[in-house]
PDB file of C-alpha atoms and ligand atoms in Angstrom:
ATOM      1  CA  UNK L   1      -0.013  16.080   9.678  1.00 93.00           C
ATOM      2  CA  UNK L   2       2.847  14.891  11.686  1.00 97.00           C
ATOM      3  CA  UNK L   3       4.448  16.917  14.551  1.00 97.00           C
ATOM      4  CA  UNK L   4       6.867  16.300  16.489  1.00 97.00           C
ATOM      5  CA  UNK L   5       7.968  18.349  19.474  1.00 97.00           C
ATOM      6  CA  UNK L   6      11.368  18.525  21.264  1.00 97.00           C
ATOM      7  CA  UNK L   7      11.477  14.945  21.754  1.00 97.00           C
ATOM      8  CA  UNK L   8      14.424  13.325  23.856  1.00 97.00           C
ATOM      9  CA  UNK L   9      15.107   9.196  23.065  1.00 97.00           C
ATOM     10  CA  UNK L  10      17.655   6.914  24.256  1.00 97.00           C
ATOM     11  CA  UNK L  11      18.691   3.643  23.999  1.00 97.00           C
ATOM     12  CA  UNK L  12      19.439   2.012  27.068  1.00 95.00           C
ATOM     13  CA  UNK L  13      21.235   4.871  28.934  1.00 92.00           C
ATOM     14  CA  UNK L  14      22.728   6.762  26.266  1.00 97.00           C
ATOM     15  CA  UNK L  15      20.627   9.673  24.379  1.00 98.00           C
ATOM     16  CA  UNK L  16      20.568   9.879  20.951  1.00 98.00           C
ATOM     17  CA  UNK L  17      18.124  12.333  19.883  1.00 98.00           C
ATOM     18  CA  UNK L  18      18.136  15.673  21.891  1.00 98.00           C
ATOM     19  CA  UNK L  19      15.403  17.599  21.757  1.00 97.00           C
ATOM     20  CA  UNK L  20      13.869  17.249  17.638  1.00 97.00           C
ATOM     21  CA  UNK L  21      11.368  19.269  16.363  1.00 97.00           C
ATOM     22  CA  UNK L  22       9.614  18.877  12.715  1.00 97.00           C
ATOM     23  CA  UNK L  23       6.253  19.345  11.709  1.00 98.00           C
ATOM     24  CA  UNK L  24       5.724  17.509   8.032  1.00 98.00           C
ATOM     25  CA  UNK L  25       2.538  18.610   5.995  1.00 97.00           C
ATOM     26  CA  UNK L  26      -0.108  16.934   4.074  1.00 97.00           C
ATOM     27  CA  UNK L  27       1.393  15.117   0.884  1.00 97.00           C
ATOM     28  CA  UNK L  28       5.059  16.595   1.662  1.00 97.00           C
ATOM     29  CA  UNK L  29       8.553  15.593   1.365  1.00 97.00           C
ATOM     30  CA  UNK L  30      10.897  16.333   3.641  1.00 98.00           C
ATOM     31  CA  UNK L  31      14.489  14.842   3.641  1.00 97.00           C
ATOM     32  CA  UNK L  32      17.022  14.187   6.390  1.00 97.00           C
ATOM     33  CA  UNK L  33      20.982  14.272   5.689  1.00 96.00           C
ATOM     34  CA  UNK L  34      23.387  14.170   8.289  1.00 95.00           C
ATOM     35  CA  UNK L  35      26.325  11.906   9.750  1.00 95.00           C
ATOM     36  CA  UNK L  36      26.431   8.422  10.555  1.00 94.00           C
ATOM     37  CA  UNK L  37      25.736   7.550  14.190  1.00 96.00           C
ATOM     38  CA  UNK L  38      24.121  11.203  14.412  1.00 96.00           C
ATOM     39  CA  UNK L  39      20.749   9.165  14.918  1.00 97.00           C
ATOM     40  CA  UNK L  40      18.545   9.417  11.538  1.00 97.00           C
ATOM     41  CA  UNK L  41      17.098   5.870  11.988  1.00 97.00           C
ATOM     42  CA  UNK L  42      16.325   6.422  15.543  1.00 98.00           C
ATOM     43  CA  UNK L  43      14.085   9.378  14.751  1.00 98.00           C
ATOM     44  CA  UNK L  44      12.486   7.036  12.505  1.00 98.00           C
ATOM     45  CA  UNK L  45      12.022   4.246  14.549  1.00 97.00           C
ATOM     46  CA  UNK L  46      10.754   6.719  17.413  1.00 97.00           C
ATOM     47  CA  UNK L  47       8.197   7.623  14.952  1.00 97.00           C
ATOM     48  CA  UNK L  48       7.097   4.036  14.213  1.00 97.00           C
ATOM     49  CA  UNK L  49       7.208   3.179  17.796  1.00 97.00           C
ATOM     50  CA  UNK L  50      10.063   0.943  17.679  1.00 96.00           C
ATOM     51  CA  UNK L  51       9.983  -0.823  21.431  1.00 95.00           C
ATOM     52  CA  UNK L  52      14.075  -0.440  21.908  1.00 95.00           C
ATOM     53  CA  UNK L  53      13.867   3.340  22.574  1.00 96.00           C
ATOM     54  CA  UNK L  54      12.805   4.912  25.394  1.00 95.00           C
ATOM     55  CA  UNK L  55      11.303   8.174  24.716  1.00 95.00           C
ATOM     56  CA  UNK L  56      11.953  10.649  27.600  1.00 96.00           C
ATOM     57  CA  UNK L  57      10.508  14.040  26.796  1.00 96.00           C
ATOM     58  CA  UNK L  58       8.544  15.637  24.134  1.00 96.00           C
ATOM     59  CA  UNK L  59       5.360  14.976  21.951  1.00 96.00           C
ATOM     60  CA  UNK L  60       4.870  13.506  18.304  1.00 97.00           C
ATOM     61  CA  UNK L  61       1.252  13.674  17.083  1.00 96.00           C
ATOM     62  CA  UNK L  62      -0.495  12.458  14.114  1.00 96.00           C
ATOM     63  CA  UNK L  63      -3.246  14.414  12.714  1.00 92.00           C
ATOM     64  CA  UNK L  64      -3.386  16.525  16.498  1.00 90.00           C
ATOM     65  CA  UNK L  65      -3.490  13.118  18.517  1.00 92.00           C
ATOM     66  CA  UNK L  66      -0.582  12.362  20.654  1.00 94.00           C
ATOM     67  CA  UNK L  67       0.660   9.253  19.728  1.00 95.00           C
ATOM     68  CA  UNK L  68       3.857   9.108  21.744  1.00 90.00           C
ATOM     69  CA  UNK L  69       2.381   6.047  23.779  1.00 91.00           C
ATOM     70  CA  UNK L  70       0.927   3.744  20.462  1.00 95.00           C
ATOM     71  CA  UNK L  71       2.277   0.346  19.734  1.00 96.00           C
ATOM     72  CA  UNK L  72       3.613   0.016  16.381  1.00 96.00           C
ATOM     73  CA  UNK L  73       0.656  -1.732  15.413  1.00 94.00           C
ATOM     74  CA  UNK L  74      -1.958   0.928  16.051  1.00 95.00           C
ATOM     75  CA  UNK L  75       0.783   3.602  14.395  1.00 96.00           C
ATOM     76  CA  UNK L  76       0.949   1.183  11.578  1.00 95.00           C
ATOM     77  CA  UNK L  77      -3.092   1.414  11.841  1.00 94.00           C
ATOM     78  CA  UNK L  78      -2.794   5.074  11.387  1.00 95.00           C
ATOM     79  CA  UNK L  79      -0.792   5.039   8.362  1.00 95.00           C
ATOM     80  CA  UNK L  80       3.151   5.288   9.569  1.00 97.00           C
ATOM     81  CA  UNK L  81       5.048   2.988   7.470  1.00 97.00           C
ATOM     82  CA  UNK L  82       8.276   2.631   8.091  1.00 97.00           C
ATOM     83  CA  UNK L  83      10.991   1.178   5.364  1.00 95.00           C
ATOM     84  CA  UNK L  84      14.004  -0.045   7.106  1.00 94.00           C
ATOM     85  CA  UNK L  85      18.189   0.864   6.033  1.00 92.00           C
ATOM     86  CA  UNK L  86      18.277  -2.605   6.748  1.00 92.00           C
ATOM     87  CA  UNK L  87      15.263  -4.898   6.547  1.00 93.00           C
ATOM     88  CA  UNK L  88      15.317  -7.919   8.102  1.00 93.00           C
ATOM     89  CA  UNK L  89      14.784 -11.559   6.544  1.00 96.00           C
ATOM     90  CA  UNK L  90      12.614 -13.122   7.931  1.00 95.00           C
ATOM     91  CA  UNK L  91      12.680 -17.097   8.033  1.00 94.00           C
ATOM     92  CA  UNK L  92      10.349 -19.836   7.818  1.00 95.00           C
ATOM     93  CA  UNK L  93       7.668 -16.867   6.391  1.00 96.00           C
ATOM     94  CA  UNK L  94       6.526 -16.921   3.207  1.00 96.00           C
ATOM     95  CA  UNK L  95       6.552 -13.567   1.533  1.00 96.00           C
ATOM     96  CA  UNK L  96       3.344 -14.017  -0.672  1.00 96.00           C
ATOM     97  CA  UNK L  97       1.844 -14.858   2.414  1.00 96.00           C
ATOM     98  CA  UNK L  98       3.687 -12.247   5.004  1.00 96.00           C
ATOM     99  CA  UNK L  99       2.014  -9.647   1.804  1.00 97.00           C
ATOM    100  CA  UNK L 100      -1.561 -11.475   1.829  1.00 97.00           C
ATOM    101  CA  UNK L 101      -1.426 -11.040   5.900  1.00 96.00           C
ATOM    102  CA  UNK L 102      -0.561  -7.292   6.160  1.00 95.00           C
ATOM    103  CA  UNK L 103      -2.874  -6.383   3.006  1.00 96.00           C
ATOM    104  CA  UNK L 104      -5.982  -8.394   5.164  1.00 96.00           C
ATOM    105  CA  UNK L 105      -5.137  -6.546   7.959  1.00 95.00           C
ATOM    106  CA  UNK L 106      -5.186  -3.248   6.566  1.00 95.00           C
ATOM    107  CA  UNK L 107      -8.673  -4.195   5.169  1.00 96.00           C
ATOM    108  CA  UNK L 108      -9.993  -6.151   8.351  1.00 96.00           C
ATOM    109  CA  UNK L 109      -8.897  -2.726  10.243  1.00 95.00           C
ATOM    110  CA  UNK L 110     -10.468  -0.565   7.493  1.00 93.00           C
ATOM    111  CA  UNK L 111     -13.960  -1.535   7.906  1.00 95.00           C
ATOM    112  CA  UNK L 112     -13.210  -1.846  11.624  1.00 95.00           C
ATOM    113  CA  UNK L 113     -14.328  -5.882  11.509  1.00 95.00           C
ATOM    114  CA  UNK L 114     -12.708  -9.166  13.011  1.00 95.00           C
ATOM    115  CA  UNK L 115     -11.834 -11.654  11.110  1.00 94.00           C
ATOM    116  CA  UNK L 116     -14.901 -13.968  11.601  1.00 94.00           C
ATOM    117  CA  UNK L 117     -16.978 -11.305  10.900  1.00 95.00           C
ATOM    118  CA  UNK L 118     -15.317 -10.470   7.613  1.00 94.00           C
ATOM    119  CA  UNK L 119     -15.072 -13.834   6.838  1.00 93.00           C
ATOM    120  CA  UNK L 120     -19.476 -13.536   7.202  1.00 94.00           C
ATOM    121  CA  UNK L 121     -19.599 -10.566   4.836  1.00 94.00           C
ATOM    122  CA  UNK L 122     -19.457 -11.348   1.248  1.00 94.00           C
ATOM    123  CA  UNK L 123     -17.574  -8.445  -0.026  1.00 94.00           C
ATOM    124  CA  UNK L 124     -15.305  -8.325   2.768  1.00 95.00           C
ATOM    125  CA  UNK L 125     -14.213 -12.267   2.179  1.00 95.00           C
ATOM    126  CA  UNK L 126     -13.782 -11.691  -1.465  1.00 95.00           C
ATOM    127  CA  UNK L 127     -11.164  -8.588  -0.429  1.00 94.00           C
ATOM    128  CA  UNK L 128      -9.357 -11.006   1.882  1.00 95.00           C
ATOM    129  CA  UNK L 129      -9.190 -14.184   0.047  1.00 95.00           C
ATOM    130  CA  UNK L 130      -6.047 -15.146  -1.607  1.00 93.00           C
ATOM    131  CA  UNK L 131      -7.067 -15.798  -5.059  1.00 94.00           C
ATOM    132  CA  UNK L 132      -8.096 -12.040  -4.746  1.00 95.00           C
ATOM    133  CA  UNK L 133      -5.082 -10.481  -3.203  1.00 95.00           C
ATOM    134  CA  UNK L 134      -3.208 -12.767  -5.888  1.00 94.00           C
ATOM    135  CA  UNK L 135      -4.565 -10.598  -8.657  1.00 95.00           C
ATOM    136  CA  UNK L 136      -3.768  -7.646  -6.941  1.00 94.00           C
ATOM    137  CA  UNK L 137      -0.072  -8.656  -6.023  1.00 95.00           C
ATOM    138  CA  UNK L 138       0.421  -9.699  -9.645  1.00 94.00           C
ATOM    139  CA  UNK L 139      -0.494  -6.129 -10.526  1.00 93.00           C
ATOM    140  CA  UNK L 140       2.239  -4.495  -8.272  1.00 94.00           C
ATOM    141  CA  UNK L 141       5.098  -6.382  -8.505  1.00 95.00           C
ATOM    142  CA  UNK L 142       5.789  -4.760 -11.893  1.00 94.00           C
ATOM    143  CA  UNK L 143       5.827  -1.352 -10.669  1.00 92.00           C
ATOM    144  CA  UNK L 144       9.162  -1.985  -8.596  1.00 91.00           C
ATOM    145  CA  UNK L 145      10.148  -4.832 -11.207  1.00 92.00           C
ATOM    146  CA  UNK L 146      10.183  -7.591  -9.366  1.00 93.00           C
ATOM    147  CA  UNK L 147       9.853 -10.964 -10.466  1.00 93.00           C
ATOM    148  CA  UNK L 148       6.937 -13.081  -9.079  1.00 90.00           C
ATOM    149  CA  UNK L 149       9.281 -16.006  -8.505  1.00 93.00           C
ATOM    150  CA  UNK L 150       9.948 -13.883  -5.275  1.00 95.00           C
ATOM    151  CA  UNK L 151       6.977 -14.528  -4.001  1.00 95.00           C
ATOM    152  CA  UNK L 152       7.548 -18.191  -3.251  1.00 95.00           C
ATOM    153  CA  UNK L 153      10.864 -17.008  -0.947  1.00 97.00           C
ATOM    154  CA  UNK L 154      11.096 -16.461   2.443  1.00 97.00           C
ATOM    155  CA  UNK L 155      10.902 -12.749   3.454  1.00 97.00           C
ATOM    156  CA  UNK L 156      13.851 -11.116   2.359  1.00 96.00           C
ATOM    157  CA  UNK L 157      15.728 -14.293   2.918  1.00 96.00           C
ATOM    158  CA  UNK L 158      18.919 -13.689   0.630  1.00 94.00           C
ATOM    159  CA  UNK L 159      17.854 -10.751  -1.183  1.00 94.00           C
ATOM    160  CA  UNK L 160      20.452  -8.825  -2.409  1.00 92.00           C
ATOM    161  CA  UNK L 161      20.031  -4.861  -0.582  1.00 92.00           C
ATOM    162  CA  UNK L 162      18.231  -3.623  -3.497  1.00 91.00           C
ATOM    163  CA  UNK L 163      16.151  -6.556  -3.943  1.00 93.00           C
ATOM    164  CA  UNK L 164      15.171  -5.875   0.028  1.00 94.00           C
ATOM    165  CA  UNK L 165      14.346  -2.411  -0.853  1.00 93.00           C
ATOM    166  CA  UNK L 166      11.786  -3.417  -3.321  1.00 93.00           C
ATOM    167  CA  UNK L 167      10.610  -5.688  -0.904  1.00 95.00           C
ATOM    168  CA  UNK L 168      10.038  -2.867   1.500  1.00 95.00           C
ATOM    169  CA  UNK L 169       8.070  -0.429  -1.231  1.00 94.00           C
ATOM    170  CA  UNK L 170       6.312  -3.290  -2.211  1.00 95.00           C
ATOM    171  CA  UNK L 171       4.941  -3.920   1.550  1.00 96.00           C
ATOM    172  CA  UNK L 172       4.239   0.021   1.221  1.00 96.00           C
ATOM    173  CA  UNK L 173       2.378  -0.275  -1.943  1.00 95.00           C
ATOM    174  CA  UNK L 174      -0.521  -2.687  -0.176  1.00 95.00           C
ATOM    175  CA  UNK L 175      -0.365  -0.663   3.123  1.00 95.00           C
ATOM    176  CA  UNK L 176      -0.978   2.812   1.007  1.00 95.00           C
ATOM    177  CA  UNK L 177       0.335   4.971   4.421  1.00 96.00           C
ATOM    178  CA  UNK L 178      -0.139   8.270   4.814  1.00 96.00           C
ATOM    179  CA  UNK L 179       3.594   8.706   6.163  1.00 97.00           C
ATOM    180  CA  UNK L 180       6.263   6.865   4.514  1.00 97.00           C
ATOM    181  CA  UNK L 181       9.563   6.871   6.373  1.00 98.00           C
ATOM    182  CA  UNK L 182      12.513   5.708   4.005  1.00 97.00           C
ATOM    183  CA  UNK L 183      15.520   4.832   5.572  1.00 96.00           C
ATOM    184  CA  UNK L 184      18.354   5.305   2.796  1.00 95.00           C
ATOM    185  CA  UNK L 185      16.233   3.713   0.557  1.00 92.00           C
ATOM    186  CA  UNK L 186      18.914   4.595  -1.922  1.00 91.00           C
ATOM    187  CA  UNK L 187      21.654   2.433  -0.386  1.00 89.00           C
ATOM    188  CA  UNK L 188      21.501  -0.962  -2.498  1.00 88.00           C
ATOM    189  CA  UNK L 189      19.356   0.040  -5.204  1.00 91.00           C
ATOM    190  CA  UNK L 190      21.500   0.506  -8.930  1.00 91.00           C
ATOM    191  CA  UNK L 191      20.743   3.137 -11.186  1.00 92.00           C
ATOM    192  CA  UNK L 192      17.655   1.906 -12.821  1.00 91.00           C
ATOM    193  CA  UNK L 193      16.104  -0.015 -10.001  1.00 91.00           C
ATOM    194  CA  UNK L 194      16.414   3.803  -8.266  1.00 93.00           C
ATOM    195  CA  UNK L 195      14.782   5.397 -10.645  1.00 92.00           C
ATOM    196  CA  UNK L 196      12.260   2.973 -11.188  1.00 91.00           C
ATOM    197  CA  UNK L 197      11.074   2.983  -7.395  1.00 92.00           C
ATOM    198  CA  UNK L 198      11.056   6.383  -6.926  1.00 94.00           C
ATOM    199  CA  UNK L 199       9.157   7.296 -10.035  1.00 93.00           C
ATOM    200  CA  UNK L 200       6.396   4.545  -8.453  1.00 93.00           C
ATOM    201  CA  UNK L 201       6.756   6.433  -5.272  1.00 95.00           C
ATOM    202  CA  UNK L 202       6.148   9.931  -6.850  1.00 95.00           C
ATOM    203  CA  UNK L 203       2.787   8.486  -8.360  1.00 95.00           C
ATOM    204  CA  UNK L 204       1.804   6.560  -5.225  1.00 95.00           C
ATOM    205  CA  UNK L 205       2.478  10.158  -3.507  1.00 96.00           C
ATOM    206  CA  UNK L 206       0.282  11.898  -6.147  1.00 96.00           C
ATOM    207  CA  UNK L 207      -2.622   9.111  -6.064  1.00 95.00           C
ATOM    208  CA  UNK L 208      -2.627   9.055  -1.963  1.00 95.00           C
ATOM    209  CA  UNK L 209      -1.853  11.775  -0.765  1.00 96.00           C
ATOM    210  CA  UNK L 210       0.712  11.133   1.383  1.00 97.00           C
ATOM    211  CA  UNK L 211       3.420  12.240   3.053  1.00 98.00           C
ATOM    212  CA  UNK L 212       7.249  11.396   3.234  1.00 97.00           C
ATOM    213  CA  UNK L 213      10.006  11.367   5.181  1.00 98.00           C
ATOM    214  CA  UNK L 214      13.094  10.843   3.372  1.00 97.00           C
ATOM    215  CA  UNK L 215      16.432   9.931   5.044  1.00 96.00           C
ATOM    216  CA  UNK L 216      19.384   9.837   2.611  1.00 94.00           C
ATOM    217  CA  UNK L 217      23.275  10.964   1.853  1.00 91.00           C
ATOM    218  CA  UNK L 218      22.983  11.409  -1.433  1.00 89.00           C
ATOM    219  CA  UNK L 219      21.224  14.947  -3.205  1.00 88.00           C
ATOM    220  CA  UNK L 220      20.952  12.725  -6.677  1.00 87.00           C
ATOM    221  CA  UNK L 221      17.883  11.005  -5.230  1.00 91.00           C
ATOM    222  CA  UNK L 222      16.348  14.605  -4.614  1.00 92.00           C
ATOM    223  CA  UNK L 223      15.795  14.618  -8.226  1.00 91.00           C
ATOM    224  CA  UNK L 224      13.462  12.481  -8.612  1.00 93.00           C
ATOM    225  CA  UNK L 225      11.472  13.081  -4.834  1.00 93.00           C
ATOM    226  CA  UNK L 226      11.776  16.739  -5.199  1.00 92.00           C
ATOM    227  CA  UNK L 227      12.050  18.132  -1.241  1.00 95.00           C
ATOM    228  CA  UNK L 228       9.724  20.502   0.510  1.00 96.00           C
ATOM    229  CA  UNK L 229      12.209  20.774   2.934  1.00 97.00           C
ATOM    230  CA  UNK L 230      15.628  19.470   3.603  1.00 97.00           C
ATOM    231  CA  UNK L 231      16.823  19.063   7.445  1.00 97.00           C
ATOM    232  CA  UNK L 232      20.254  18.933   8.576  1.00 96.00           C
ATOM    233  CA  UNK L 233      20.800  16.247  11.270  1.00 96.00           C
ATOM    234  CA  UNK L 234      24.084  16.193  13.800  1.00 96.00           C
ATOM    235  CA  UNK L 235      24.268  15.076  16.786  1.00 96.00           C
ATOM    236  CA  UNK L 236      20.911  13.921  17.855  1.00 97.00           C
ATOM    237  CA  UNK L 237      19.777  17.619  16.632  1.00 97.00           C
ATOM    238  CA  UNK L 238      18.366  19.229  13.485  1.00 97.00           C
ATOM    239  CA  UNK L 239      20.794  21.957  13.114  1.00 96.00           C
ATOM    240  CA  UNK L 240      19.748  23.507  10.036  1.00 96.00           C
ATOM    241  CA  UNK L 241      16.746  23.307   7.706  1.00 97.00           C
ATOM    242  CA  UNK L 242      16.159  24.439   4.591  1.00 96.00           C
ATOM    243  CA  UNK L 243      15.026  23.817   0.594  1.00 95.00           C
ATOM    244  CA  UNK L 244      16.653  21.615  -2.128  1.00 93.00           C
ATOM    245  CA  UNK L 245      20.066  23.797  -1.666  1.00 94.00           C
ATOM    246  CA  UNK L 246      21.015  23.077   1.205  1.00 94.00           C
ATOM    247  CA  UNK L 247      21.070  19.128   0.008  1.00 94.00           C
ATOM    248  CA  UNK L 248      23.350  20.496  -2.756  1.00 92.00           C
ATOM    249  CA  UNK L 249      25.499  22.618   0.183  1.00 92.00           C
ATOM    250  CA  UNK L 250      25.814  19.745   1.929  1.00 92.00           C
ATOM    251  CA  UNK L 251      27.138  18.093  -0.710  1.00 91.00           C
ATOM    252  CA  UNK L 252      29.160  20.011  -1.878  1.00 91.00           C
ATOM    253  CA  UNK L 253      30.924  20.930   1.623  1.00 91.00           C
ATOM    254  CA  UNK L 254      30.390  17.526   3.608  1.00 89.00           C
ATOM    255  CA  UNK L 255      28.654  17.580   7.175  1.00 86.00           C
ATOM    256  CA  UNK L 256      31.761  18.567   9.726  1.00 73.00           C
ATOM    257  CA  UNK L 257      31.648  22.019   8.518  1.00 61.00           C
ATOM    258  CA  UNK L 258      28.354  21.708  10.760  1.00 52.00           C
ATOM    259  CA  UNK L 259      29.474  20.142  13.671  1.00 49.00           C
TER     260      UNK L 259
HETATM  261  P1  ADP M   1      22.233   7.076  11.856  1.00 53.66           P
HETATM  262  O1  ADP M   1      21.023   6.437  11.259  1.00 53.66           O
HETATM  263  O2  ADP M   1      22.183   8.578  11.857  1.00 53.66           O
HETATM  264  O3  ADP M   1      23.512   6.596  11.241  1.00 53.66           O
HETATM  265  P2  ADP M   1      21.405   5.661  14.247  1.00 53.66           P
HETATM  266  O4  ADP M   1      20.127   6.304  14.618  1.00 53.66           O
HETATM  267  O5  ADP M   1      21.358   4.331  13.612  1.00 53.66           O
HETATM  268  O6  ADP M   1      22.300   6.688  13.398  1.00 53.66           O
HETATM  269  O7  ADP M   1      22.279   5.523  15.566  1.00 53.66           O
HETATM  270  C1  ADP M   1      22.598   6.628  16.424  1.00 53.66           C
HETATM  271  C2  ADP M   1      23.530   6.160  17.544  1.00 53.66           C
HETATM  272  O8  ADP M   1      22.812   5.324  18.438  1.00 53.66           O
HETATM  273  C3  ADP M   1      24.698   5.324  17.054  1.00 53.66           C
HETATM  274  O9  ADP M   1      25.826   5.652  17.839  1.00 53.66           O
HETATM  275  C4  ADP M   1      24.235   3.908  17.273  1.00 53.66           C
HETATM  276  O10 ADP M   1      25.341   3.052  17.477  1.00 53.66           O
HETATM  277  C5  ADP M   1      23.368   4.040  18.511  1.00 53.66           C
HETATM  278  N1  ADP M   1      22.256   3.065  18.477  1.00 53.66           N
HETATM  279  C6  ADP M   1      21.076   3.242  17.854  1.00 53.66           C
HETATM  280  N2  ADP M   1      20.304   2.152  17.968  1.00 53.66           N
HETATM  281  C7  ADP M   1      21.018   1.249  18.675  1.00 53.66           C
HETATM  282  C8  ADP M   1      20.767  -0.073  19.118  1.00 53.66           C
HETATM  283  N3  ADP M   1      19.604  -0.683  18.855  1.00 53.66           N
HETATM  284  N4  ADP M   1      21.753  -0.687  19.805  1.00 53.66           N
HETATM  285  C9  ADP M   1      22.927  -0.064  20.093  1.00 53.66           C
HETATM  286  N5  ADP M   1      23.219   1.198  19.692  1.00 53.66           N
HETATM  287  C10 ADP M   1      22.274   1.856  18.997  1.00 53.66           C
HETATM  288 MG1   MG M   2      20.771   5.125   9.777  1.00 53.66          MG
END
């Protein structure tokens, strides 16, 4: 589904990734361990189309269509979602709102209408309106047990990190993508709130269909998102790849044994 060949990205004049190649199937899971700095969230944010990095060489398709030029927007479109290490809050933006706005623009994209045209089609303006997408916030907040009070907040304005990560698998829960890129979701979730999210994301992975891309230092999460395929990341460079064990390796022997 997504391949990606030999691509080269800096930021400003410095490189960071040097030459990566992965090709992640239908409804897989692949994970990404490696050192800090070595340029995991780059990769992802190359994949989302993140504006700050120029990308100097190489190909990443979707589904066979090259979309190494896309904004975010029309990647988005296609079904990249990308959940940040660190989100950012977002002031003076309400999050039931921020929610309500991506979910109608997933649907207003959907059936390929503008919004005055939706707003002319009776089903479509019953999908939009807000006392609709209330009912169907209401039913997803319990899946990553979040209270509804957190609705009424700003966007991740002074959530704690875990609270931000729900916040992030909530926004990917009303997108539905076909590739979800998770940036350490595990840093700032506790023990429960972990298991709780990823169980939501195994199901929301069975029901859809889709695919993920995991980045994380820690193997215990691989117990719950069992891996296709683990990747070892130094350096701007996947160095090794391999199944479940070589998450457990890595663990076991740390990542400058690689380097
Ligand atoms: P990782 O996620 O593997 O820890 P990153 O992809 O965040 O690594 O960063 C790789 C390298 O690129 C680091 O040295 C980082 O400081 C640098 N870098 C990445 N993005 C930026 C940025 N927006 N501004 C400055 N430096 C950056
Ligand atoms: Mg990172």
């Amino acid at each position: 589904m997504l391949s990606i060949t030999n691509i080269h990205a800096s930021f400003e004049n410095t490189e960071i990734l040097k030459g990566i190649s992965l090709t992640i199937g239908n409804n897989e899971t692949h994970v990404i361990m490696g050192p800090n700095g070595s340029g995991k969230s780059t990769l992802a944010k190359v994949i989302a189309g993140h504006p700050s990095y120029r990308v100097t060489d190489g190909i990443i398709s979707l589904d066979e269509k090259d979309i190494a030029e896309f904004e975010p927007e029309e990647r988005a479109h296609l079904g990249i979602f990308l959940s940040f290490q660190q989100p950012r809050e977002i002031t003076g933006v309400n999050f039931r709102q921020y929610l309500h706005t991506i979910h109608r623009a997933k649907v207003l994209n959907q059936a390929g209408k503008t919004l005055q045209e939706a707003r002319k089609d009776r089903s479509l303006r019953k999908e939009i309106s807000p006392i609709h997408f209330r009912k169907i916030v209401d039913e997803l907040t319990p899946h990553v047990n979040m209270p509804s009070e957190f609705l009424e907040r700003n966007v991740n304005e002074g959530f704690s990190g875990g609270e931000k990560k729900k916040s992030e698998i909530l926004q990917m829960e009303i997108l539905q993508p076909r590739l979800a890129l998770l940036d350490e979701l595990d840093s700032g979730l506790d023990i429960d709130a972990l298991r709780t999210v990823c169980k939501r994301i195994v199901e929301l992975k069975e029901q859809t269909g889709m695919s993920i891309l995991l980045i994380t230092h820690y193997p215990k999460i691989l117990e719950y998102l069992a891996p296709d395929k683990v990747h070892l990341f130094v350096d701007g460079q996947i160095v090794e790849s391999g199944d479940k064990t070589l998450a457990e390796r890595i663990e076991a022997e740390g990542y400058l044994t690689k380097k």
